[in-house]
Backbone as JSON, one array per atom type, in Angstrom:
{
  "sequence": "XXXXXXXXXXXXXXXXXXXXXXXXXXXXXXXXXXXXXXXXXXXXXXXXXXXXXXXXXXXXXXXXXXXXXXXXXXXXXXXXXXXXXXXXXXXXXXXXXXXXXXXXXXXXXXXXXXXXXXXXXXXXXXXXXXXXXXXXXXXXXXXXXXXXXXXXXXXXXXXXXXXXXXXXXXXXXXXXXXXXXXXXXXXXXXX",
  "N": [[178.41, -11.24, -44.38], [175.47, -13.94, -44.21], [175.15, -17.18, -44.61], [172.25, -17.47, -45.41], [172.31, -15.41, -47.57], [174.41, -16.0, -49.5], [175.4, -17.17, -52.48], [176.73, -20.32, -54.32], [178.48, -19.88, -56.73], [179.09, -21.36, -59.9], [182.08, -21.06, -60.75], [182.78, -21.89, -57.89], [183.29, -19.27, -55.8], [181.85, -17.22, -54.41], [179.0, -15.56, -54.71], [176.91, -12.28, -54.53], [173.72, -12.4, -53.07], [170.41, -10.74, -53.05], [169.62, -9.2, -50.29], [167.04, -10.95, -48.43], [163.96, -11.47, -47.35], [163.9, -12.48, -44.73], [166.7, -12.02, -43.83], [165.77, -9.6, -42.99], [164.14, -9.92, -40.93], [165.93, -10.28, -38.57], [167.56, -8.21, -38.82], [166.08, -5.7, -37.13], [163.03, -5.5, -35.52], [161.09, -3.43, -35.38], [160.25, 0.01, -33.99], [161.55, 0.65, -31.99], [163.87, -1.38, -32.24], [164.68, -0.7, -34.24], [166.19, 1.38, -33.7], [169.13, 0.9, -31.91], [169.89, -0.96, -34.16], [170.36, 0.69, -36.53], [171.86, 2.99, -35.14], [174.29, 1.09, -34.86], [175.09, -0.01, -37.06], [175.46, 2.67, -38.56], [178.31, 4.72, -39.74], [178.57, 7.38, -39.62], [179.62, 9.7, -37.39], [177.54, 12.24, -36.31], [175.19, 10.95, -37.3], [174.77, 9.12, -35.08], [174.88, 10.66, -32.91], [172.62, 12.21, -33.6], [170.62, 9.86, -33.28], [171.2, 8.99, -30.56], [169.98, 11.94, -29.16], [167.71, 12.21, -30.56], [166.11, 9.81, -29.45], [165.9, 9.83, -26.81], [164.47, 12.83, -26.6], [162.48, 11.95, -27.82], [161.29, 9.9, -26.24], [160.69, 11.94, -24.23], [158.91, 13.83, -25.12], [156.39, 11.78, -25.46], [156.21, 11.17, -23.1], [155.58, 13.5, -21.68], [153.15, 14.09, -23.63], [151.74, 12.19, -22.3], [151.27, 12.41, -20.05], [149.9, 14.74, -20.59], [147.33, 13.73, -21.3], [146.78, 12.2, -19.42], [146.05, 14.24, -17.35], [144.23, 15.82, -19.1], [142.16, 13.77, -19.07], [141.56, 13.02, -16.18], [140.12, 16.05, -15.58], [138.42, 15.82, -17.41], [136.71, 13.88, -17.0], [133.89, 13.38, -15.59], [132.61, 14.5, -17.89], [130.5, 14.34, -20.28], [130.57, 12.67, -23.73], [131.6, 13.76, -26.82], [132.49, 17.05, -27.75], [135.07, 16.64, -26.09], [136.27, 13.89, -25.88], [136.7, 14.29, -28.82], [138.95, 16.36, -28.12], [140.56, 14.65, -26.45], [141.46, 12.71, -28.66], [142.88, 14.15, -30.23], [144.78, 14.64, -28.69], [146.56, 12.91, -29.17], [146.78, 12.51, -31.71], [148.32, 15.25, -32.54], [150.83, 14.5, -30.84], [151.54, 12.02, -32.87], [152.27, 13.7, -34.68], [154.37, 15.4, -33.66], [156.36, 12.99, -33.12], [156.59, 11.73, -35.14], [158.4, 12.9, -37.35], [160.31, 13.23, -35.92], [161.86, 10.64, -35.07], [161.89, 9.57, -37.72], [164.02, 10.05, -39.5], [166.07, 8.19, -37.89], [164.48, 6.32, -38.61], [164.55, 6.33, -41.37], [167.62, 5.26, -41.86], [167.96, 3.24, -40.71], [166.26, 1.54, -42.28], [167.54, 1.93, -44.78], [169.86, 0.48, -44.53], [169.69, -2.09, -43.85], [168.38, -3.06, -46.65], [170.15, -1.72, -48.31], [172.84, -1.2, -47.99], [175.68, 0.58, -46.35], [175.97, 3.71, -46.14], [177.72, 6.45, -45.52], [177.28, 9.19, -46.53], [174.08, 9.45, -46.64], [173.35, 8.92, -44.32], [175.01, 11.2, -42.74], [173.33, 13.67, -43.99], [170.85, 12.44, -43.61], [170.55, 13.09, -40.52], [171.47, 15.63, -40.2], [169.01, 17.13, -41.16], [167.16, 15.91, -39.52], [168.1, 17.32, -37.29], [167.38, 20.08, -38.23], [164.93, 19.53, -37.82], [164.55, 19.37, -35.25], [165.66, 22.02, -34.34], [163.6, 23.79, -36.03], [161.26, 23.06, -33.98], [161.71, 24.34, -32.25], [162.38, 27.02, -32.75], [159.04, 26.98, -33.61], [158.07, 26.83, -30.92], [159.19, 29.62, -29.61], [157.97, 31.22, -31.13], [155.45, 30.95, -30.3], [155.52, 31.85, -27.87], [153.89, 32.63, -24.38], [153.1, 36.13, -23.58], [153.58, 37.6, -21.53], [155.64, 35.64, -20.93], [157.56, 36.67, -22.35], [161.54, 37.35, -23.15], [164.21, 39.85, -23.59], [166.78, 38.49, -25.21], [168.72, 40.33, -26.4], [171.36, 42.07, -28.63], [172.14, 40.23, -31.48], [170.66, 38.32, -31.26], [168.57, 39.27, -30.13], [167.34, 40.89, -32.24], [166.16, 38.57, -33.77], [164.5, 37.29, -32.13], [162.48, 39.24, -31.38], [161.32, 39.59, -33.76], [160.39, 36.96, -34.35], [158.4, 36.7, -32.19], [156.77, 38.68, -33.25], [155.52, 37.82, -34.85], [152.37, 36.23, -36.0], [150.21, 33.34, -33.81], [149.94, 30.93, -35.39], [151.36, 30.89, -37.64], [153.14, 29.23, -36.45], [152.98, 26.48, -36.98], [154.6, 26.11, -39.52], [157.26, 26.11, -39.6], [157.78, 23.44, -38.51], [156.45, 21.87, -40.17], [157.72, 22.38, -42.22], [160.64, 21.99, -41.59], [159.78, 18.81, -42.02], [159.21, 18.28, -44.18], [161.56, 18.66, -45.43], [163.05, 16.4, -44.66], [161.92, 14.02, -46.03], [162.07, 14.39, -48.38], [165.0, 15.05, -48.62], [165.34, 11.88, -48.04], [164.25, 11.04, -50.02], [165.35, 11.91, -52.35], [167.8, 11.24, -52.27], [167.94, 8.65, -52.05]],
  "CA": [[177.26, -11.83, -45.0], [175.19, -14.43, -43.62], [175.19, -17.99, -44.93], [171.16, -17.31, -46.36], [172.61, -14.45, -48.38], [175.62, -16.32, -49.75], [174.98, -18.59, -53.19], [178.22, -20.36, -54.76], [178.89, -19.91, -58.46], [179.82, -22.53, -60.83], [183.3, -21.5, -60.5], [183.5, -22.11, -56.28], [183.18, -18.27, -55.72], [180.31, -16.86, -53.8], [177.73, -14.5, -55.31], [176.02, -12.26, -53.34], [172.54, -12.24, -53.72], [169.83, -9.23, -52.5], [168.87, -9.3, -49.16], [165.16, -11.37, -48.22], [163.03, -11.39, -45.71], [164.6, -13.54, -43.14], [167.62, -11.19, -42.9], [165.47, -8.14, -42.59], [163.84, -9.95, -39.53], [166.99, -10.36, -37.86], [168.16, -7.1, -37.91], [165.04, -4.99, -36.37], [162.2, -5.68, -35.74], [160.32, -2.13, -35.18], [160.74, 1.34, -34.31], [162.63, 0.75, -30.82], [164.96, -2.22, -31.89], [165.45, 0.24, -34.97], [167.11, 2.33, -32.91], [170.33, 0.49, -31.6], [170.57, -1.37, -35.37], [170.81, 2.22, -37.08], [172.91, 3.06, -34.23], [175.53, 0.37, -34.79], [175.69, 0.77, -38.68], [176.04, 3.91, -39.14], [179.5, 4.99, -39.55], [178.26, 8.73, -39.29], [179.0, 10.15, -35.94], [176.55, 13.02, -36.08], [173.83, 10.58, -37.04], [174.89, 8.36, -33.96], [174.48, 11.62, -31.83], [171.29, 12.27, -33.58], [169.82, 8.87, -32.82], [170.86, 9.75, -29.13], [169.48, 12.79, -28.98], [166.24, 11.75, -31.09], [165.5, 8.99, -28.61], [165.47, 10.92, -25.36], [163.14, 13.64, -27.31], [161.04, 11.14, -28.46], [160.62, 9.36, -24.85], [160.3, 12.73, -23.44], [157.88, 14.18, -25.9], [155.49, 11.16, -25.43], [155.93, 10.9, -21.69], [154.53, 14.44, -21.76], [151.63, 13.43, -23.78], [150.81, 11.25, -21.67], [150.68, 13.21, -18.49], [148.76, 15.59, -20.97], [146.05, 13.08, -21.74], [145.66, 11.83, -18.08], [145.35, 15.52, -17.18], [142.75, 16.2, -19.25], [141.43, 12.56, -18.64], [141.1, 13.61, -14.78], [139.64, 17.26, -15.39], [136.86, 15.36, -17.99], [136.35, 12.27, -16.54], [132.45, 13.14, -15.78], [132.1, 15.14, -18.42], [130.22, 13.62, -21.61], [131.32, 12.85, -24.56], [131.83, 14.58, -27.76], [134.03, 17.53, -27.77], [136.03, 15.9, -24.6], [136.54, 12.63, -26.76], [137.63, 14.7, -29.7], [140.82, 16.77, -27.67], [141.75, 13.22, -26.2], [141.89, 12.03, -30.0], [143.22, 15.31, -30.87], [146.34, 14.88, -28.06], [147.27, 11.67, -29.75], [147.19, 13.64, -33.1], [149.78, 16.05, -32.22], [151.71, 13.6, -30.35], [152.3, 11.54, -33.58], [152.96, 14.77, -35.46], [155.8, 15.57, -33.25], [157.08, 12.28, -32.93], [157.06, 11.0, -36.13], [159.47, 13.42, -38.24], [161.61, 13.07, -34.91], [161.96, 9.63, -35.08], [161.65, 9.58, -38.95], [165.49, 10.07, -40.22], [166.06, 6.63, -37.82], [163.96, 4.82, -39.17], [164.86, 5.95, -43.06], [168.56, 5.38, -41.78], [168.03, 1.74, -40.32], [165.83, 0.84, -43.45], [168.36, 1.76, -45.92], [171.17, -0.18, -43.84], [169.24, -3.41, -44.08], [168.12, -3.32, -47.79], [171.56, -1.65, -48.97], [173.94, -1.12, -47.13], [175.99, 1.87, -45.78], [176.7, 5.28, -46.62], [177.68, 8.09, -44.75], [176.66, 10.67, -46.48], [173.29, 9.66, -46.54], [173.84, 9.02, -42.77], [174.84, 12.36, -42.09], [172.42, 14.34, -44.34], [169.58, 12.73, -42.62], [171.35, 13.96, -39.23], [171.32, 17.48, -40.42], [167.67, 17.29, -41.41], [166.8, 15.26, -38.09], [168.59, 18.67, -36.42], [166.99, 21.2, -38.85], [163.81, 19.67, -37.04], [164.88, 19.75, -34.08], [165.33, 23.67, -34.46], [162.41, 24.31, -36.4], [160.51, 22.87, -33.34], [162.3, 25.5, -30.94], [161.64, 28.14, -33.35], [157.77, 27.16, -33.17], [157.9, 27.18, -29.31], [159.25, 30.99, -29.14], [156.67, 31.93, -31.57], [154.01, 30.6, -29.18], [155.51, 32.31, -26.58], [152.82, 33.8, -24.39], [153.33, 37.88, -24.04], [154.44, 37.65, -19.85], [156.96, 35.08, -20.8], [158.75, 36.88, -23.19], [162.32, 37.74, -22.54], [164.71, 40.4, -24.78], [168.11, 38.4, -25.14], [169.47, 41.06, -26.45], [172.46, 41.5, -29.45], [171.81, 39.78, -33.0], [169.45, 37.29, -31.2], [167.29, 40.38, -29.69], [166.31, 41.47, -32.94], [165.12, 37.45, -34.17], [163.28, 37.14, -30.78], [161.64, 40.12, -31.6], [160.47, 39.58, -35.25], [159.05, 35.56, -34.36], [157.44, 37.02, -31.22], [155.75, 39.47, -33.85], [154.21, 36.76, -35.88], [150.37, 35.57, -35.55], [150.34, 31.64, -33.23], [149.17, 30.21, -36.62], [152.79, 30.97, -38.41], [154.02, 28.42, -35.65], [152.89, 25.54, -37.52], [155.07, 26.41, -40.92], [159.04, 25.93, -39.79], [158.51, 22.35, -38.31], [156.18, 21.39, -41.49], [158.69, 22.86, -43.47], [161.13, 20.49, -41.67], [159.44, 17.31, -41.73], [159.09, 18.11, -45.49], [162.81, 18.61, -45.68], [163.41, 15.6, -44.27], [161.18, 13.41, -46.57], [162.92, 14.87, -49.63], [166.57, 14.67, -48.78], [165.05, 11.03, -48.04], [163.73, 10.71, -52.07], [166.7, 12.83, -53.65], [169.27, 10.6, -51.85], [168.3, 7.35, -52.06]],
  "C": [[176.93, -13.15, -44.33], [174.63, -15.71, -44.62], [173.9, -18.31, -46.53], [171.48, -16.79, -47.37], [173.66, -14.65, -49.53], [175.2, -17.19, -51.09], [176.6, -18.84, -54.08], [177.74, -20.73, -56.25], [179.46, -21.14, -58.71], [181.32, -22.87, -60.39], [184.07, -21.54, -58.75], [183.59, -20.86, -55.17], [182.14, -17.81, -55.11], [179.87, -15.39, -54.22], [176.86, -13.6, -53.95], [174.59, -12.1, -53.65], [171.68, -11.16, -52.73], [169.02, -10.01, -51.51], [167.37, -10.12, -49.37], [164.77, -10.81, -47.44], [163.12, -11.48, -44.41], [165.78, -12.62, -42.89], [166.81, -10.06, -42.49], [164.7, -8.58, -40.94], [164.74, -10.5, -38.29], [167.62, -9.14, -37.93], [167.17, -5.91, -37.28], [164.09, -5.37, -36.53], [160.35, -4.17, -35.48], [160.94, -0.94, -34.79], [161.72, 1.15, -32.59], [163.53, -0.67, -31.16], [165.78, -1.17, -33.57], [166.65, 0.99, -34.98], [168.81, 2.02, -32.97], [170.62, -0.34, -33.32], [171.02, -0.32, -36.29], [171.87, 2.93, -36.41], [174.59, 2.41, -34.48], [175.74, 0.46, -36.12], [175.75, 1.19, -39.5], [177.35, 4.07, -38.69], [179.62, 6.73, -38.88], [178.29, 9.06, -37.21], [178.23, 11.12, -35.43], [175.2, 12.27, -36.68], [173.67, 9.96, -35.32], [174.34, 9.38, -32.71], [172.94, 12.11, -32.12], [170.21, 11.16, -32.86], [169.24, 9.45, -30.85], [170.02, 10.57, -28.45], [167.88, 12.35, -29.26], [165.33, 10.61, -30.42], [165.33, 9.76, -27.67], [164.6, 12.06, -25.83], [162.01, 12.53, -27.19], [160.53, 10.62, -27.24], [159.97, 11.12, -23.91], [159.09, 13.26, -23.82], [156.24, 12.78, -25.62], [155.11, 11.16, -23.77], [155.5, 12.69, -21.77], [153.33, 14.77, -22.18], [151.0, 13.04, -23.04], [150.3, 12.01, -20.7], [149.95, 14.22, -19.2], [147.65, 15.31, -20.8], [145.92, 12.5, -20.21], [145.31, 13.47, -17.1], [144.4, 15.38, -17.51], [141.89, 15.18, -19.34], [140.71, 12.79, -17.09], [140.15, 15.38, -14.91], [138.38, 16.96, -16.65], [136.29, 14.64, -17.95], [134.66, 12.49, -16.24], [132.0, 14.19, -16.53], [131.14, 13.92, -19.67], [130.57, 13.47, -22.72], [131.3, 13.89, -25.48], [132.99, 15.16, -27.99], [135.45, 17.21, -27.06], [136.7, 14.9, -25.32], [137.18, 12.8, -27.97], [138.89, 15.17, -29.24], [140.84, 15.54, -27.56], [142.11, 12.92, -27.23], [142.85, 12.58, -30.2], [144.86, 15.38, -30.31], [146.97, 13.94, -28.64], [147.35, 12.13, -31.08], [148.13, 13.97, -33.48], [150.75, 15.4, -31.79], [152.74, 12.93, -31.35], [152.8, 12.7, -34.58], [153.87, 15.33, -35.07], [156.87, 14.59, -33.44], [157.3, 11.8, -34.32], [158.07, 11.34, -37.24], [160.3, 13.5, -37.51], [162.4, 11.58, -35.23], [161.94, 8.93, -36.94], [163.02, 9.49, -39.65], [165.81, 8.57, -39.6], [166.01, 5.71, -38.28], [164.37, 4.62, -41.13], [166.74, 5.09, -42.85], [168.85, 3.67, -41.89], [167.34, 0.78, -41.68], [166.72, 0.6, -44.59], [169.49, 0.63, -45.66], [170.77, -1.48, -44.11], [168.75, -3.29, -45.43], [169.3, -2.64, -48.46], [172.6, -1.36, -49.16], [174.47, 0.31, -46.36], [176.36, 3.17, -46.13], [176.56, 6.41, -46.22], [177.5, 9.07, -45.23], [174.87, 10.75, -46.45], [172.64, 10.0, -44.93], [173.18, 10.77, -42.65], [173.7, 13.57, -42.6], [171.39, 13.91, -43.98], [169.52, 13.09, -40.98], [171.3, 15.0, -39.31], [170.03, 17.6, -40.78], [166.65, 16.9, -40.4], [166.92, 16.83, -37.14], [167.84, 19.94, -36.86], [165.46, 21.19, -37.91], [163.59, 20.04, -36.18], [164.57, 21.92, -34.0], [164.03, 24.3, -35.07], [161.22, 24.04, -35.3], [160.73, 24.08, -32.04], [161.78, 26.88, -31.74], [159.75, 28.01, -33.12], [157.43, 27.54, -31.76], [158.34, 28.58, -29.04], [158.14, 31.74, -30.12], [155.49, 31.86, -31.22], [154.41, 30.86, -27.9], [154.33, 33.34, -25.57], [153.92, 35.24, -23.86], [153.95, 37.68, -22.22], [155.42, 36.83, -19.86], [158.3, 35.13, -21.72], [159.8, 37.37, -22.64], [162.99, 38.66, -23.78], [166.41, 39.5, -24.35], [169.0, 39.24, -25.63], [170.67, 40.8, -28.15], [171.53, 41.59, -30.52], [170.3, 38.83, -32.4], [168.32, 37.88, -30.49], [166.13, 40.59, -31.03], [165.34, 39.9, -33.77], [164.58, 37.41, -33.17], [162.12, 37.66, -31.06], [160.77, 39.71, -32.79], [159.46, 37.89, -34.92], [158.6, 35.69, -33.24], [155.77, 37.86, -32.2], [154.62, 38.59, -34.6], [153.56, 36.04, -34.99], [151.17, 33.9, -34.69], [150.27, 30.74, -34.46], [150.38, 30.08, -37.08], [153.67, 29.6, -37.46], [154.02, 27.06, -36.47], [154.31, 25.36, -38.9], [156.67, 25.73, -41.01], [158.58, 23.99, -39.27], [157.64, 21.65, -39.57], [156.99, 21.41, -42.6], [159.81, 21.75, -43.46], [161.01, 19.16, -42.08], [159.06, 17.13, -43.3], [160.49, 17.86, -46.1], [163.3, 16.73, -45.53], [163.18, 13.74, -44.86], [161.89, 13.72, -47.72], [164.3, 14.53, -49.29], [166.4, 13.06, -48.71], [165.5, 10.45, -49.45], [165.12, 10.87, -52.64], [168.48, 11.85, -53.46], [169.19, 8.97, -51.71], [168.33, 6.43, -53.38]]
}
């Protein structure tokens, strides 16, 4: 505890009193110093590997945006506006709708840590809901597989290939919504 946080009782004893302001802007100050303070205390080592993991996604996922949006920045550059001006909006859209239930267990992780302290199980249950995303985003990507790049792996994982190849592009949306709902709830129910 840190001197601000500290008040001494009558009898010589120190009280602790509830976090302010001034500590919360000493231990992060946004979503990338988030990172390494959620990082350091958590005790959980499958959040720690989530963080890991959930950073390199998250840089990768945006640095592919980007080269999306100067793509189609270069292939509409003399076009006019309108519909052109809506996709560009539209890639920054999706962008934060990937990134933000990625990056979302982090930031509940690092918030709780600075307003009240530690506890690994909340830790790790937003680590397993961070991961559930994770997969629910891989599941969307083989259900938007196009039809020449399908493959049969064969086995137990032949016949799921098969069945989320069968479903409509539209059904793709459902598992990582489903996540990023999960992930918002074990949030509520656990804190």
């Amino acid at each position: 505890m840190s001197d601000a946080t500290d008040e001494v009782s009558a009898d010589g004893e120190a009280a602790s009193a509830p976090r302010g302001d001034s500590d919360a802007a000493e231990t992060y100050k946004g979503i990338l110093t988030a990172y390494p303070y959620a990082f350091r205390a958590s005790e959980s080592m499958a959040f720690r590997i989530y963080a890991g993991v959930s950073a390199l996604l998250g840089a990768g996922v945006v640095l592919l945006f980007t080269f999306a949006i100067v793509t189609l920045l270069g292939s509409t550059a003399d076009a006019a506006g309108g519909s052109f001006t809506f996709s560009r909006a539209f890639f920054l859209f999706l962008m934060l709708l990937v990134v933000a239930p990625l990056v979302a267990p982090v930031l509940f992780v690092a918030r709780r840590h600075r307003r009240v302290g530690s506890e690994t199980r909340y830790d790790r249950q937003l680590a397993a809901t961070g991961y559930g995303f994770l997969l629910a985003m891989y599941v969307a990507l083989v259900i938007t597989t196009p039809a020449d790049l399908r493959e049969d792996p064969g086995g137990a994982l032949g016949f799921v290939a098969e069945f989320l190849y069968g479903l409509p592009n539209a059904a793709a949306v459902v598992p990582p919504v489903g996540a990023a709902l999960l992930i918002y709830l074990s949030h509520r129910q656990l804190r």
